Amino acid sequence: MSRRGCLRKDNSSRRTPTIRDVAQAVGVSLKTVSRVINGDKGVSAETRKRVLAAIEALGYRPNALARSLRGRKTYTIGVIITDITNGFFSTIVRGIEDEAFARNYSVLVANSDELLEKEKLYVCIFVEKQVDGLIIVPATGSQEYLRDLASHIPLVFVDRPPRDFSGPVVQVENREGAYRLTRHLLEHGFERLAFLASDLRLPTVQERFAGFRKAMDEAGIVLHPEMVKDGAKTIHEAYRKTHELFVLPLRPQAIFAANNLVVQGVLKAIRERNLRIPQDVAVVGFDDFEMADLVQPRLTVVAQPAYALGKEAAVLLFSRMTCPSLAGETVVLPVEVVLRGSCGCEDAPQEEMFLKGVRSST
Amino acid sequence: MSRRGCLRKDNSSRRTPTIRDVAQAVGVSLKTVSRVINGDKGVSAETRKRVLAAIEALGYRPNALARSLRGRKTYTIGVIITDITNGFFSTIVRGIEDEAFARNYSVLVANSDELLEKEKLYVCIFVEKQVDGLIIVPATGSQEYLRDLASHIPLVFVDRPPRDFSGPVVQVENREGAYRLTRHLLEHGFERLAFLASDLRLPTVQERFAGFRKAMDEAGIVLHPEMVKDGAKTIHEAYRKTHELFVLPLRPQAIFAANNLVVQGVLKAIRERNLRIPQDVAVVGFDDFEMADLVQPRLTVVAQPAYALGKEAAVLLFSRMTCPSLAGETVVLPVEVVLRGSCGCEDAPQEEMFLKGVRSST
DNA sequence: ACTCTCAACGACAACGTTGTCAAGGAGGGG
DNA sequence: CCCCTCCTTGACAACGTTGTCGTTGAGAGT
């Protein structure tokens, strides 16, 4: 009487329980348990109840990995932005996440830091992790490397179109917004306008510059090269570039800051120089943010619908995931010029509820 | 001559290639290809070269899902914060993501919106997705539900300790920071201090309030209940609560805003009332952020090392992942009181490089 | 010539699910 | 009584990897 056959099928050890353990406990097949978990029909009420009880008792949790491997669907999307720390991008991510959450999807996030290599690496990692779709804020450089991938996995770009590659993009009216804002500046009578940007190679920045330029051209104003500054990728760099602007023999009368980081650097430099806004120099920015409303004077900006940008990108991605035949659409969201004090307008904060007749006390 | 045996093993159709396709192409076993992919030894240079060539030719990419299922490791961690839109949390996430990236890990993020149910749901989803670890900013409520989970998966909390549950936490000196800042306010001679918070049930807020209170007690100042306001979870709510503070018969001389959102609401209300800071009312905040430096006067705050908070949490998580025996540690990071103008101090912005002798021009 | 070692490689099972197909029994209609 | 249908259930394979173990053959040592 050997001990052969005494198979060590001891499942009692501390291991996270699987569907097999549940089946064994109830005395049914794997498939039956699977059916209960997925709410499939074809299970008697009696059996279902027993299976559910066993699941509860054992503390069984389905393994999404196995499910995904089998079902070829991970319910996960990848999001690559340049830097989550930037309020504009974190708001986009929030828009995406909310939409994903509503559809039972999770979100993998990555910061590319505007580095193409990092972007590529993350794309590779996320693809290997079998994400069901990818939303990308393309870094400077060529997105040509995505060509092959695009036919295998749904892809959507946000904020900027990719380079050397065409795919669905969700972006804002950069040109139009910059054009309108610049015109407004010109209507105030300013002529020496400076344009300060993070990176003129960025599509968004190019569009904004085009709008800026168009307004200038239409007004017949010559734009001096030294009034256009590039490379202000951080607040500090923007701050430095602003100072450079002010040591010029002909100082700018107004500064167009091409994004939210730049405008903060500009503000900092101006404060340091004890210049008054807008009397000594007017300032406007592209992209609104909470604090733009709280500095003195309040900042005039082009407000971008960052949250909607993310949400629409997600909506577009999901629609392409269910119906890949959709052609590469481009969605352009409207922007709004928000006039406050920094452009030279008289700043009239809207009265809010609590001020109805209460303004008295100092 | 029947057609039996003519098995339809046609792998040429457009399907993403697997390790099997590579093996077939080269004429070796699955295992050999696997070895090449993983850099295992036991493969001749010749074979390795041919396998690599086939991988390249077929555009093969390993499937991380299958790998993870087999290897019981996903190289993914889950991060649950309350709202990525809040600069404090997005910076924490950045700290985590950088550390994860350095270790070849990816990050799943989720916003709980301070809703316990949402937090639970995400924990459940992430666990099912087999994340290797979890970093959580616990929402208000009890984290007791994590008790069972904690023995199965490494868990680290950031910013706040969980309730009804003990686990490793990475947080800042809330009490100490608030205490020091409050003392500073008292040294300016203010006596009627108001404390405005998002939610007094939050551990961080409780600690900050305790520090605030301690300073007040030590100074022998009675704290009137109406000087403590709760429930300012958004900028707008903080704004409203601030107005409430000002219709009181005895208005506060200084306001302690318990977080970065609150301080923005406070600022907005004060602006609207045309009060001067700090002459009419002083303002200080907990948590520093870029714009605190740009409002007029600049904001005096307790600066929290948000990035380090995230980074340390990740470091702690990874160390627990490799060595689960580690007891539940608590890491407390130091804070710094940053004196600027809003507390009543004379605001002296530090001279920066560009101002060396340039200040002249107006 | 024989054994021994070691490198190179492969067959097989397993990770935890779910889709496919088929079986078994109950019930209804002729 | 038989056939057909429907409901419930289960066996098996497959998803794409990798760990275990076994096989083969070349070369070294005696």
Short mmCIF file of C-alpha atoms in Angstrom, two decimals, chain A residues 82-221:
data_model
loop_
_atom_site.label_atom_id
_atom_site.label_comp_id
_atom_site.label_asym_id
_atom_site.label_seq_id
_atom_site.Cartn_x
_atom_site.Cartn_y
_atom_site.Cartn_z
CA THR A 82 4.30 65.93 -19.68
CA ASP A 83 3.96 66.76 -16.00
CA ILE A 84 1.12 66.05 -13.61
CA THR A 85 2.39 68.81 -11.39
CA ASN A 86 1.19 71.38 -13.88
CA GLY A 87 -2.39 72.28 -13.02
CA PHE A 88 -3.40 72.29 -16.64
CA PHE A 89 -2.39 68.69 -17.13
CA SER A 90 -3.62 67.44 -13.80
CA THR A 91 -7.01 68.85 -14.71
CA ILE A 92 -6.90 67.04 -18.03
CA VAL A 93 -6.06 63.83 -16.22
CA ARG A 94 -8.97 64.41 -13.91
CA GLY A 95 -11.31 64.75 -16.88
CA ILE A 96 -10.00 61.51 -18.28
CA GLU A 97 -10.15 59.70 -14.99
CA ASP A 98 -13.73 60.69 -14.31
CA GLU A 99 -14.84 59.49 -17.70
CA ALA A 100 -12.87 56.27 -17.29
CA PHE A 101 -14.28 55.68 -13.84
CA ALA A 102 -17.80 56.01 -15.16
CA ARG A 103 -17.03 53.22 -17.60
CA ASN A 104 -15.28 50.97 -15.13
CA TYR A 105 -11.85 51.69 -16.44
CA SER A 106 -8.67 52.44 -14.55
CA VAL A 107 -5.95 54.84 -15.56
CA LEU A 108 -2.22 54.37 -15.69
CA VAL A 109 -0.44 57.73 -15.66
CA ALA A 110 3.03 58.73 -16.70
CA ASN A 111 5.04 61.94 -16.91
CA SER A 112 7.13 62.32 -20.02
CA ASP A 113 8.76 65.57 -18.93
CA GLU A 114 8.63 66.57 -22.56
CA LEU A 115 11.25 63.92 -23.25
CA LEU A 116 10.54 61.87 -26.33
CA GLU A 117 12.54 58.94 -25.04
CA LYS A 118 10.56 58.79 -21.85
CA GLU A 119 7.35 59.00 -23.82
CA LYS A 120 8.43 56.11 -26.03
CA LEU A 121 9.42 54.03 -23.07
CA TYR A 122 6.08 54.54 -21.41
CA VAL A 123 4.18 53.78 -24.57
CA CYS A 124 6.13 50.54 -24.78
CA ILE A 125 5.48 49.64 -21.16
CA PHE A 126 1.79 50.44 -21.38
CA VAL A 127 1.40 48.47 -24.58
CA GLU A 128 3.09 45.48 -23.00
CA LYS A 129 0.71 45.87 -20.11
CA GLN A 130 -2.01 45.53 -22.72
CA VAL A 131 -3.84 48.77 -22.04
CA ASP A 132 -7.03 49.04 -24.04
CA GLY A 133 -6.20 52.54 -25.21
CA LEU A 134 -3.72 55.35 -24.91
CA ILE A 135 -4.14 59.09 -24.43
CA ILE A 136 -1.04 61.11 -25.04
CA VAL A 137 0.14 64.69 -24.79
CA PRO A 138 2.90 64.29 -27.34
CA ALA A 139 6.35 65.50 -26.35
CA THR A 140 8.44 67.65 -28.63
CA GLY A 141 9.83 65.55 -31.45
CA SER A 142 8.44 63.08 -33.89
CA GLN A 143 5.64 60.68 -33.07
CA GLU A 144 6.37 58.69 -36.18
CA TYR A 145 7.29 55.73 -34.05
CA LEU A 146 3.60 55.30 -33.32
CA ARG A 147 2.74 54.53 -36.91
CA ASP A 148 2.74 50.75 -36.53
CA LEU A 149 1.15 50.82 -33.15
CA ALA A 150 -1.80 52.91 -34.21
CA SER A 151 -3.39 50.07 -36.11
CA HIS A 152 -3.21 47.79 -33.11
CA ILE A 153 -4.40 50.01 -30.31
CA PRO A 154 -6.73 53.00 -30.05
CA LEU A 155 -4.81 56.21 -29.65
CA VAL A 156 -5.94 59.75 -28.90
CA PHE A 157 -3.86 62.86 -28.49
CA VAL A 158 -4.77 65.75 -26.25
CA ASP A 159 -3.77 69.36 -26.25
CA ARG A 160 -1.33 68.99 -29.13
CA PRO A 161 -1.37 67.15 -32.41
CA PRO A 162 1.44 64.63 -32.86
CA ARG A 163 4.23 65.29 -35.31
CA ASP A 164 4.85 63.22 -38.45
CA PHE A 165 1.81 61.19 -37.67
CA SER A 166 -1.87 61.75 -37.96
CA GLY A 167 -4.30 60.63 -35.35
CA PRO A 168 -7.34 61.87 -33.51
CA VAL A 169 -6.65 64.97 -31.47
CA VAL A 170 -8.61 66.93 -28.92
CA GLN A 171 -7.32 70.45 -28.64
CA VAL A 172 -8.39 74.05 -28.18
CA GLU A 173 -8.60 77.05 -30.48
CA ASN A 174 -5.07 78.14 -29.85
CA ARG A 175 -4.73 80.43 -32.81
CA GLU A 176 -8.10 81.99 -32.44
CA GLY A 177 -7.69 82.53 -28.71
CA ALA A 178 -4.28 84.11 -29.04
CA TYR A 179 -5.53 86.25 -31.90
CA ARG A 180 -8.45 87.60 -29.93
CA LEU A 181 -6.40 88.24 -26.85
CA THR A 182 -3.70 90.01 -28.84
CA ARG A 183 -6.23 92.17 -30.59
CA HIS A 184 -7.58 93.14 -27.26
CA LEU A 185 -4.13 94.17 -26.15
CA LEU A 186 -3.71 96.24 -29.27
CA GLU A 187 -7.02 97.93 -28.71
CA HIS A 188 -5.64 99.18 -25.45
CA GLY A 189 -3.09 101.02 -27.52
CA PHE A 190 -0.05 98.91 -26.72
CA GLU A 191 2.33 98.49 -29.61
CA ARG A 192 5.44 96.88 -28.25
CA LEU A 193 4.12 93.47 -27.39
CA ALA A 194 6.38 90.68 -26.24
CA PHE A 195 5.62 87.00 -26.71
CA LEU A 196 7.15 84.69 -24.15
CA ALA A 197 6.89 80.96 -24.60
CA SER A 198 8.10 77.64 -23.29
CA ASP A 199 9.08 76.14 -26.59
CA LEU A 200 8.25 77.49 -30.01
CA ARG A 201 8.56 74.01 -31.48
CA LEU A 202 5.42 72.95 -29.65
CA PRO A 203 2.39 72.90 -31.94
CA THR A 204 0.24 74.70 -29.40
CA VAL A 205 2.80 77.41 -29.01
CA GLN A 206 3.19 77.74 -32.75
CA GLU A 207 -0.54 78.17 -33.15
CA ARG A 208 -0.69 80.72 -30.39
CA PHE A 209 2.19 82.56 -31.91
CA ALA A 210 0.48 82.49 -35.28
CA GLY A 211 -2.60 84.08 -33.77
CA PHE A 212 -0.49 86.65 -31.99
CA ARG A 213 1.37 87.42 -35.16
CA LYS A 214 -1.75 87.67 -37.23
CA ALA A 215 -3.20 90.30 -34.94
CA MET A 216 0.04 92.22 -35.04
CA ASP A 217 0.24 92.05 -38.80
CA GLU A 218 -3.32 93.16 -39.22
CA ALA A 219 -2.59 96.13 -37.03
CA GLY A 220 0.45 96.87 -39.15
CA ILE A 221 2.81 96.64 -36.24
#
